[in-house]
């Protein structure tokens, strides 16, 4: 029988500001906890990708990555409309990723179209 090594990881729960929601922890490439994901209050609807990025920065956050969007869908889906939301991840110079919070599907959309809503997150390194 192989030796099994177990490791206990202790993660302190971050302090949330008013209106924020804790989404969870994302793991890094090494499999260790990398950062906390905090959903910020507010959203914009039907903006271009560039407008969404500017809005997120204006409230002290960023658009979420695709992995963060999956975490948000799993843990805080009720905080979203059943609609498309921009991700910070670009597919190309002209396209960026979006996620549908009705079912979790992800696809690319042209950045200049006003098809997606936006929510912002902040990240706290672990």
Tab-separated table of N, CA and C in Angstrom:
chain	number	residue	atom	x	y	z
A	1	UNK	N	0.843	-1.177	0.000
A	1	UNK	CA	0.000	0.000	0.000
A	1	UNK	C	0.891	1.245	0.000
A	2	UNK	N	0.533	2.198	-0.841
A	2	UNK	CA	1.327	3.421	-0.941
A	2	UNK	C	1.113	4.302	0.282
A	3	UNK	N	2.170	5.023	0.626
A	3	UNK	CA	2.039	6.010	1.698
A	3	UNK	C	1.198	7.172	1.207
A	4	UNK	N	0.299	7.603	2.039
A	4	UNK	CA	-0.529	8.750	1.691
A	4	UNK	C	-0.104	9.934	2.544
A	5	UNK	N	0.037	11.052	1.900
A	5	UNK	CA	0.410	12.278	2.596
A	5	UNK	C	-0.793	13.200	2.566
A	6	UNK	N	-1.200	13.637	3.713
A	6	UNK	CA	-2.296	14.602	3.749
A	6	UNK	C	-1.753	15.925	4.263
A	7	UNK	N	-2.302	16.966	3.735
A	7	UNK	CA	-1.856	18.306	4.098
A	7	UNK	C	-3.074	19.138	4.451
A	8	UNK	N	-3.009	19.826	5.546
A	8	UNK	CA	-4.086	20.710	5.953
A	8	UNK	C	-3.705	22.131	5.574
A	9	UNK	N	-4.628	22.805	4.889
A	9	UNK	CA	-4.405	24.186	4.487
A	9	UNK	C	-5.377	25.060	5.261
A	10	UNK	N	-4.873	26.074	5.889
A	10	UNK	CA	-5.700	27.011	6.635
A	10	UNK	C	-5.831	28.297	5.829
A	11	UNK	N	-7.066	28.702	5.586
A	11	UNK	CA	-7.326	29.918	4.820
A	11	UNK	C	-8.199	30.830	5.669
A	12	UNK	N	-7.734	32.031	5.902
A	12	UNK	CA	-8.518	33.006	6.654
A	12	UNK	C	-9.559	33.631	5.747
A	13	UNK	N	-10.780	33.736	6.247
A	13	UNK	CA	-11.866	34.338	5.488
A	13	UNK	C	-11.653	35.846	5.427
A	14	UNK	N	-11.690	36.445	4.238
A	14	UNK	CA	-11.412	37.884	4.119
A	14	UNK	C	-12.569	38.741	4.625
A	15	UNK	N	-12.230	39.958	5.027
A	15	UNK	CA	-13.235	40.935	5.440
A	15	UNK	C	-13.936	41.466	4.189
A	16	UNK	N	-15.257	41.512	4.247
A	16	UNK	CA	-16.039	42.007	3.119
A	16	UNK	C	-16.548	43.407	3.410
A	17	UNK	N	-16.522	44.255	2.401
A	17	UNK	CA	-17.120	45.577	2.506
A	17	UNK	C	-18.617	45.453	2.239
A	18	UNK	N	-19.363	46.491	2.567
A	18	UNK	CA	-20.814	46.471	2.386
A	18	UNK	C	-21.179	46.158	0.932
A	19	UNK	N	-22.099	45.235	0.753
A	19	UNK	CA	-22.585	44.870	-0.570
A	19	UNK	C	-21.754	43.831	-1.292
A	20	UNK	N	-20.593	43.478	-0.745
A	20	UNK	CA	-19.746	42.474	-1.382
A	20	UNK	C	-20.205	41.067	-1.006
A	21	UNK	N	-19.883	40.112	-1.888
A	21	UNK	CA	-20.212	38.704	-1.658
A	21	UNK	C	-18.961	37.869	-1.891
A	22	UNK	N	-18.736	36.930	-0.995
A	22	UNK	CA	-17.575	36.044	-1.104
A	22	UNK	C	-17.911	34.895	-2.048
A	23	UNK	N	-17.113	34.729	-3.114
A	23	UNK	CA	-17.358	33.670	-4.094
A	23	UNK	C	-16.588	32.398	-3.778
A	24	UNK	N	-15.371	32.530	-3.250
A	24	UNK	CA	-14.578	31.348	-2.942
A	24	UNK	C	-13.115	31.557	-3.264
A	25	UNK	N	-12.392	30.443	-3.326
A	25	UNK	CA	-10.947	30.437	-3.563
A	25	UNK	C	-10.665	29.775	-4.903
A	26	UNK	N	-9.763	30.364	-5.666
A	26	UNK	CA	-9.274	29.715	-6.884
A	26	UNK	C	-7.891	29.150	-6.611
A	27	UNK	N	-7.643	27.988	-7.175
A	27	UNK	CA	-6.343	27.346	-7.031
A	27	UNK	C	-5.404	27.812	-8.125
A	28	UNK	N	-4.118	27.848	-7.817
A	28	UNK	CA	-3.101	28.182	-8.803
A	28	UNK	C	-2.731	26.957	-9.626
A	29	UNK	N	-1.804	27.125	-10.547
A	29	UNK	CA	-1.365	26.025	-11.409
A	29	UNK	C	-0.740	24.885	-10.621
A	30	UNK	N	-0.206	25.201	-9.432
A	30	UNK	CA	0.411	24.171	-8.591
A	30	UNK	C	-0.610	23.441	-7.722
A	31	UNK	N	-1.884	23.811	-7.831
A	31	UNK	CA	-2.932	23.166	-7.058
A	31	UNK	C	-3.134	23.745	-5.673
A	32	UNK	N	-2.318	24.703	-5.298
A	32	UNK	CA	-2.448	25.345	-3.988
A	32	UNK	C	-3.393	26.546	-4.093
A	33	UNK	N	-4.050	26.911	-2.991
A	33	UNK	CA	-4.911	28.099	-3.016
A	33	UNK	C	-4.133	29.329	-3.487
A	34	UNK	N	-4.709	30.056	-4.425
A	34	UNK	CA	-4.032	31.199	-5.033
A	34	UNK	C	-4.621	32.535	-4.584
A	35	UNK	N	-5.952	32.680	-4.725
A	35	UNK	CA	-6.574	33.939	-4.324
A	35	UNK	C	-8.060	33.764	-4.021
A	36	UNK	N	-8.567	34.670	-3.165
A	36	UNK	CA	-9.995	34.770	-2.880
A	36	UNK	C	-10.635	35.587	-3.998
A	37	UNK	N	-11.891	35.287	-4.309
A	37	UNK	CA	-12.656	36.053	-5.293
A	37	UNK	C	-13.834	36.697	-4.568
A	38	UNK	N	-13.893	38.020	-4.651
A	38	UNK	CA	-14.948	38.804	-4.005
A	38	UNK	C	-15.766	39.490	-5.094
A	39	UNK	N	-17.078	39.255	-5.107
A	39	UNK	CA	-17.977	39.916	-6.047
A	39	UNK	C	-18.351	41.281	-5.492
A	40	UNK	N	-18.110	42.319	-6.285
A	40	UNK	CA	-18.425	43.686	-5.871
A	40	UNK	C	-19.886	44.004	-6.168
A	41	UNK	N	-20.468	44.966	-5.443
A	41	UNK	CA	-21.861	45.330	-5.704
A	41	UNK	C	-22.003	46.090	-7.020
A	42	UNK	N	-23.200	46.015	-7.583
A	42	UNK	CA	-23.522	46.764	-8.793
A	42	UNK	C	-23.216	46.007	-10.061
A	43	UNK	N	-23.787	46.485	-11.136
A	43	UNK	CA	-23.511	45.926	-12.456
A	43	UNK	C	-23.885	46.952	-13.512
A	44	UNK	N	-23.473	46.675	-14.725
A	44	UNK	CA	-23.938	47.466	-15.866
A	44	UNK	C	-24.551	46.493	-16.855
A	45	UNK	N	-25.498	46.984	-17.626
A	45	UNK	CA	-26.114	46.093	-18.605
A	45	UNK	C	-25.877	46.602	-20.013
A	46	UNK	N	-25.668	45.654	-20.882
A	46	UNK	CA	-25.545	45.914	-22.315
A	46	UNK	C	-24.498	46.959	-22.669
A	47	UNK	N	-23.275	46.744	-22.211
A	47	UNK	CA	-22.167	47.622	-22.565
A	47	UNK	C	-21.141	46.887	-23.407
A	48	UNK	N	-20.299	47.635	-24.083
A	48	UNK	CA	-19.207	47.005	-24.821
A	48	UNK	C	-18.189	46.457	-23.823
A	49	UNK	N	-17.290	45.613	-24.298
A	49	UNK	CA	-16.257	45.033	-23.442
A	49	UNK	C	-15.369	46.137	-22.867
A	50	UNK	N	-14.996	47.106	-23.700
A	50	UNK	CA	-14.138	48.200	-23.238
A	50	UNK	C	-14.849	49.040	-22.170
A	51	UNK	N	-16.134	49.336	-22.383
A	51	UNK	CA	-16.896	50.080	-21.377
A	51	UNK	C	-17.008	49.295	-20.075
A	52	UNK	N	-17.191	47.988	-20.188
A	52	UNK	CA	-17.302	47.136	-19.001
A	52	UNK	C	-15.995	47.136	-18.212
A	53	UNK	N	-14.863	47.052	-18.913
A	53	UNK	CA	-13.556	47.095	-18.238
A	53	UNK	C	-13.361	48.421	-17.508
A	54	UNK	N	-13.703	49.523	-18.175
A	54	UNK	CA	-13.566	50.846	-17.558
A	54	UNK	C	-14.470	50.983	-16.341
A	55	UNK	N	-15.699	50.502	-16.457
A	55	UNK	CA	-16.630	50.563	-15.327
A	55	UNK	C	-16.088	49.773	-14.136
A	56	UNK	N	-15.620	48.539	-14.382
A	56	UNK	CA	-15.094	47.699	-13.293
A	56	UNK	C	-13.935	48.400	-12.589
A	57	UNK	N	-13.036	48.989	-13.359
A	57	UNK	CA	-11.897	49.705	-12.763
A	57	UNK	C	-12.374	50.911	-11.956
A	58	UNK	N	-13.437	51.568	-12.412
A	58	UNK	CA	-13.931	52.764	-11.722
A	58	UNK	C	-14.497	52.460	-10.341
A	59	UNK	N	-14.878	51.207	-10.096
A	59	UNK	CA	-15.393	50.841	-8.771
A	59	UNK	C	-14.374	50.012	-7.983
A	60	UNK	N	-13.126	49.996	-8.461
A	60	UNK	CA	-12.057	49.326	-7.728
A	60	UNK	C	-11.925	47.845	-7.987
A	61	UNK	N	-12.429	47.384	-9.116
A	61	UNK	CA	-12.356	45.959	-9.427
A	61	UNK	C	-11.897	45.699	-10.840
A	62	UNK	N	-12.110	44.471	-11.260
A	62	UNK	CA	-11.825	44.037	-12.624
A	62	UNK	C	-12.932	43.096	-13.063
A	63	UNK	N	-13.067	42.922	-14.357
A	63	UNK	CA	-13.953	41.873	-14.840
A	63	UNK	C	-13.365	40.527	-14.428
A	64	UNK	N	-14.202	39.531	-14.153
A	64	UNK	CA	-13.682	38.225	-13.751
A	64	UNK	C	-13.100	37.442	-14.926
A	65	UNK	N	-12.170	36.543	-14.599
A	65	UNK	CA	-11.655	35.603	-15.598
A	65	UNK	C	-12.733	34.556	-15.872
A	66	UNK	N	-12.504	33.711	-16.856
A	66	UNK	CA	-13.457	32.636	-17.147
A	66	UNK	C	-13.561	31.661	-15.978
A	67	UNK	N	-12.437	31.334	-15.362
A	67	UNK	CA	-12.470	30.436	-14.200
A	67	UNK	C	-13.229	31.085	-13.047
A	68	UNK	N	-13.013	32.374	-12.848
A	68	UNK	CA	-13.734	33.083	-11.789
A	68	UNK	C	-15.230	33.128	-12.088
A	69	UNK	N	-15.595	33.303	-13.351
A	69	UNK	CA	-17.012	33.292	-13.707
A	69	UNK	C	-17.646	31.939	-13.388
A	70	UNK	N	-16.922	30.857	-13.634
A	70	UNK	CA	-17.449	29.530	-13.294
A	70	UNK	C	-17.668	29.405	-11.791
A	71	UNK	N	-16.735	29.923	-11.006
A	71	UNK	CA	-16.874	29.915	-9.550
A	71	UNK	C	-18.067	30.770	-9.120
A	72	UNK	N	-18.209	31.938	-9.720
A	72	UNK	CA	-19.335	32.819	-9.412
A	72	UNK	C	-20.662	32.153	-9.759
A	73	UNK	N	-20.726	31.484	-10.901
A	73	UNK	CA	-21.942	30.786	-11.313
A	73	UNK	C	-22.292	29.689	-10.311
A	74	UNK	N	-21.283	28.934	-9.881
A	74	UNK	CA	-21.515	27.822	-8.951
A	74	UNK	C	-21.921	28.297	-7.561
A	75	UNK	N	-21.283	29.354	-7.071
A	75	UNK	CA	-21.481	29.749	-5.676
A	75	UNK	C	-22.381	30.957	-5.460
A	76	UNK	N	-22.501	31.816	-6.458
A	76	UNK	CA	-23.287	33.048	-6.294
A	76	UNK	C	-24.211	33.303	-7.484
A	77	UNK	N	-24.634	32.261	-8.141
A	77	UNK	CA	-25.461	32.418	-9.341
A	77	UNK	C	-26.696	33.270	-9.135
A	78	UNK	N	-27.250	33.236	-7.918
A	78	UNK	CA	-28.464	34.004	-7.627
A	78	UNK	C	-28.209	35.507	-7.611
A	79	UNK	N	-26.954	35.926	-7.604
A	79	UNK	CA	-26.596	37.349	-7.619
A	79	UNK	C	-26.572	37.924	-9.039
A	80	UNK	N	-26.848	37.085	-10.027
A	80	UNK	CA	-26.759	37.473	-11.435
A	80	UNK	C	-28.112	37.313	-12.115
A	81	UNK	N	-28.346	38.161	-13.107
A	81	UNK	CA	-29.474	37.957	-14.006
A	81	UNK	C	-29.146	36.751	-14.889
A	82	UNK	N	-30.157	36.100	-15.428
A	82	UNK	CA	-29.919	34.992	-16.358
A	82	UNK	C	-29.594	35.590	-17.724
A	83	UNK	N	-28.384	36.115	-17.833
A	83	UNK	CA	-27.964	36.874	-19.004
A	83	UNK	C	-26.467	36.659	-19.224
A	84	UNK	N	-25.953	37.215	-20.310
A	84	UNK	CA	-24.530	37.121	-20.642
A	84	UNK	C	-23.744	38.187	-19.898
A	85	UNK	N	-22.537	37.821	-19.440
A	85	UNK	CA	-21.648	38.735	-18.713
A	85	UNK	C	-20.243	38.648	-19.298
A	86	UNK	N	-19.618	39.804	-19.467
A	86	UNK	CA	-18.257	39.870	-19.990
A	86	UNK	C	-17.247	39.259	-19.020
A	87	UNK	N	-16.232	38.619	-19.596
A	87	UNK	CA	-15.039	38.177	-18.880
A	87	UNK	C	-13.894	39.112	-19.262
A	88	UNK	N	-12.867	39.183	-18.431
A	88	UNK	CA	-11.678	39.976	-18.747
A	88	UNK	C	-10.841	39.304	-19.837
A	89	UNK	N	-11.077	38.024	-20.071
A	89	UNK	CA	-10.232	37.265	-20.997
A	89	UNK	C	-10.576	37.553	-22.452
A	90	UNK	N	-9.540	37.899	-23.194
A	90	UNK	CA	-9.687	38.157	-24.619
A	90	UNK	C	-9.443	36.877	-25.406
A	91	UNK	N	-10.232	36.695	-26.442
A	91	UNK	CA	-10.017	35.595	-27.373
A	91	UNK	C	-9.065	36.045	-28.476
A	92	UNK	N	-9.220	37.304	-28.881
A	92	UNK	CA	-8.371	37.914	-29.915
A	92	UNK	C	-8.476	39.427	-29.751
A	93	UNK	N	-7.885	40.166	-30.675
A	93	UNK	CA	-7.987	41.625	-30.616
A	93	UNK	C	-9.434	42.104	-30.733
A	94	UNK	N	-10.274	41.334	-31.414
A	94	UNK	CA	-11.643	41.762	-31.672
A	94	UNK	C	-12.689	41.083	-30.790
A	95	UNK	N	-12.340	39.957	-30.160
A	95	UNK	CA	-13.323	39.171	-29.414
A	95	UNK	C	-12.881	38.930	-27.973
A	96	UNK	N	-13.877	38.809	-27.084
A	96	UNK	CA	-13.625	38.468	-25.680
A	96	UNK	C	-14.650	37.425	-25.246
A	97	UNK	N	-14.338	36.749	-24.143
A	97	UNK	CA	-15.202	35.696	-23.626
A	97	UNK	C	-16.346	36.276	-22.798
A	98	UNK	N	-17.498	35.605	-22.866
A	98	UNK	CA	-18.677	35.926	-22.065
A	98	UNK	C	-19.200	34.636	-21.443
A	99	UNK	N	-19.963	34.778	-20.375
A	99	UNK	CA	-20.626	33.613	-19.775
A	99	UNK	C	-22.099	33.912	-19.586
A	100	UNK	N	-22.935	32.919	-19.896
A	100	UNK	CA	-24.375	33.010	-19.674
A	100	UNK	C	-24.677	32.498	-18.266
A	101	UNK	N	-25.204	33.360	-17.421
A	101	UNK	CA	-25.492	32.963	-16.045
A	101	UNK	C	-26.857	32.297	-15.907
A	102	UNK	N	-27.476	31.950	-17.030
A	102	UNK	CA	-28.666	31.107	-16.986
A	102	UNK	C	-28.300	29.640	-16.919
A	103	UNK	N	-27.197	29.268	-17.610
A	103	UNK	CA	-26.802	27.854	-17.633
A	103	UNK	C	-25.297	27.624	-17.520
A	104	UNK	N	-24.487	28.681	-17.483
A	104	UNK	CA	-23.045	28.529	-17.319
A	104	UNK	C	-22.247	28.418	-18.606
A	105	UNK	N	-22.916	28.430	-19.761
A	105	UNK	CA	-22.184	28.344	-21.032
A	105	UNK	C	-21.268	29.546	-21.213
A	106	UNK	N	-20.138	29.313	-21.880
A	106	UNK	CA	-19.203	30.383	-22.211
A	106	UNK	C	-18.972	30.382	-23.714
A	107	UNK	N	-18.890	31.582	-24.284
A	107	UNK	CA	-18.576	31.736	-25.704
A	107	UNK	C	-17.910	33.077	-25.923
A	108	UNK	N	-17.514	33.334	-27.167
A	108	UNK	CA	-16.877	34.612	-27.477
A	108	UNK	C	-17.887	35.552	-28.133
A	109	UNK	N	-17.682	36.848	-27.921
A	109	UNK	CA	-18.511	37.872	-28.534
A	109	UNK	C	-17.599	38.997	-29.008
A	110	UNK	N	-18.040	39.688	-30.032
A	110	UNK	CA	-17.281	40.831	-30.530
A	110	UNK	C	-17.277	41.918	-29.460
A	111	UNK	N	-16.112	42.480	-29.181
A	111	UNK	CA	-15.942	43.439	-28.082
A	111	UNK	C	-16.750	44.721	-28.243
A	112	UNK	N	-17.072	45.103	-29.480
A	112	UNK	CA	-17.766	46.374	-29.688
A	112	UNK	C	-19.284	46.237	-29.619
A	113	UNK	N	-19.790	45.023	-29.487
A	113	UNK	CA	-21.235	44.834	-29.391
A	113	UNK	C	-21.700	45.062	-27.954
A	114	UNK	N	-22.907	45.590	-27.830
A	114	UNK	CA	-23.505	45.841	-26.512
A	114	UNK	C	-24.384	44.664	-26.107
A	115	UNK	N	-23.823	43.462	-26.102
A	115	UNK	CA	-24.621	42.270	-25.851
A	115	UNK	C	-24.519	41.736	-24.432
A	116	UNK	N	-23.512	42.134	-23.699
A	116	UNK	CA	-23.262	41.513	-22.398
A	116	UNK	C	-23.342	42.524	-21.264
A	117	UNK	N	-23.751	42.022	-20.124
A	117	UNK	CA	-23.727	42.787	-18.881
A	117	UNK	C	-22.327	42.672	-18.292
A	118	UNK	N	-22.114	43.290	-17.120
A	118	UNK	CA	-20.816	43.156	-16.446
A	118	UNK	C	-20.997	43.237	-14.942
A	119	UNK	N	-20.213	42.422	-14.241
A	119	UNK	CA	-20.029	42.487	-12.788
A	119	UNK	C	-18.531	42.558	-12.557
A	120	UNK	N	-18.149	43.145	-11.445
A	120	UNK	CA	-16.726	43.291	-11.126
A	120	UNK	C	-16.368	42.440	-9.913
A	121	UNK	N	-15.107	42.023	-9.879
A	121	UNK	CA	-14.577	41.280	-8.734
A	121	UNK	C	-13.305	41.956	-8.249
A	122	UNK	N	-12.953	41.648	-7.012
A	122	UNK	CA	-11.620	41.973	-6.524
A	122	UNK	C	-10.999	40.667	-6.061
A	123	UNK	N	-9.677	40.621	-6.133
A	123	UNK	CA	-8.933	39.410	-5.787
A	123	UNK	C	-8.031	39.695	-4.601
A	124	UNK	N	-8.018	38.761	-3.667
A	124	UNK	CA	-7.137	38.870	-2.507
A	124	UNK	C	-6.178	37.694	-2.526
A	125	UNK	N	-4.881	37.938	-2.725
A	125	UNK	CA	-3.907	36.841	-2.754
A	125	UNK	C	-3.889	36.089	-1.425
A	126	UNK	N	-3.607	34.811	-1.520
A	126	UNK	CA	-3.497	33.974	-0.319
A	126	UNK	C	-2.034	33.723	-0.051
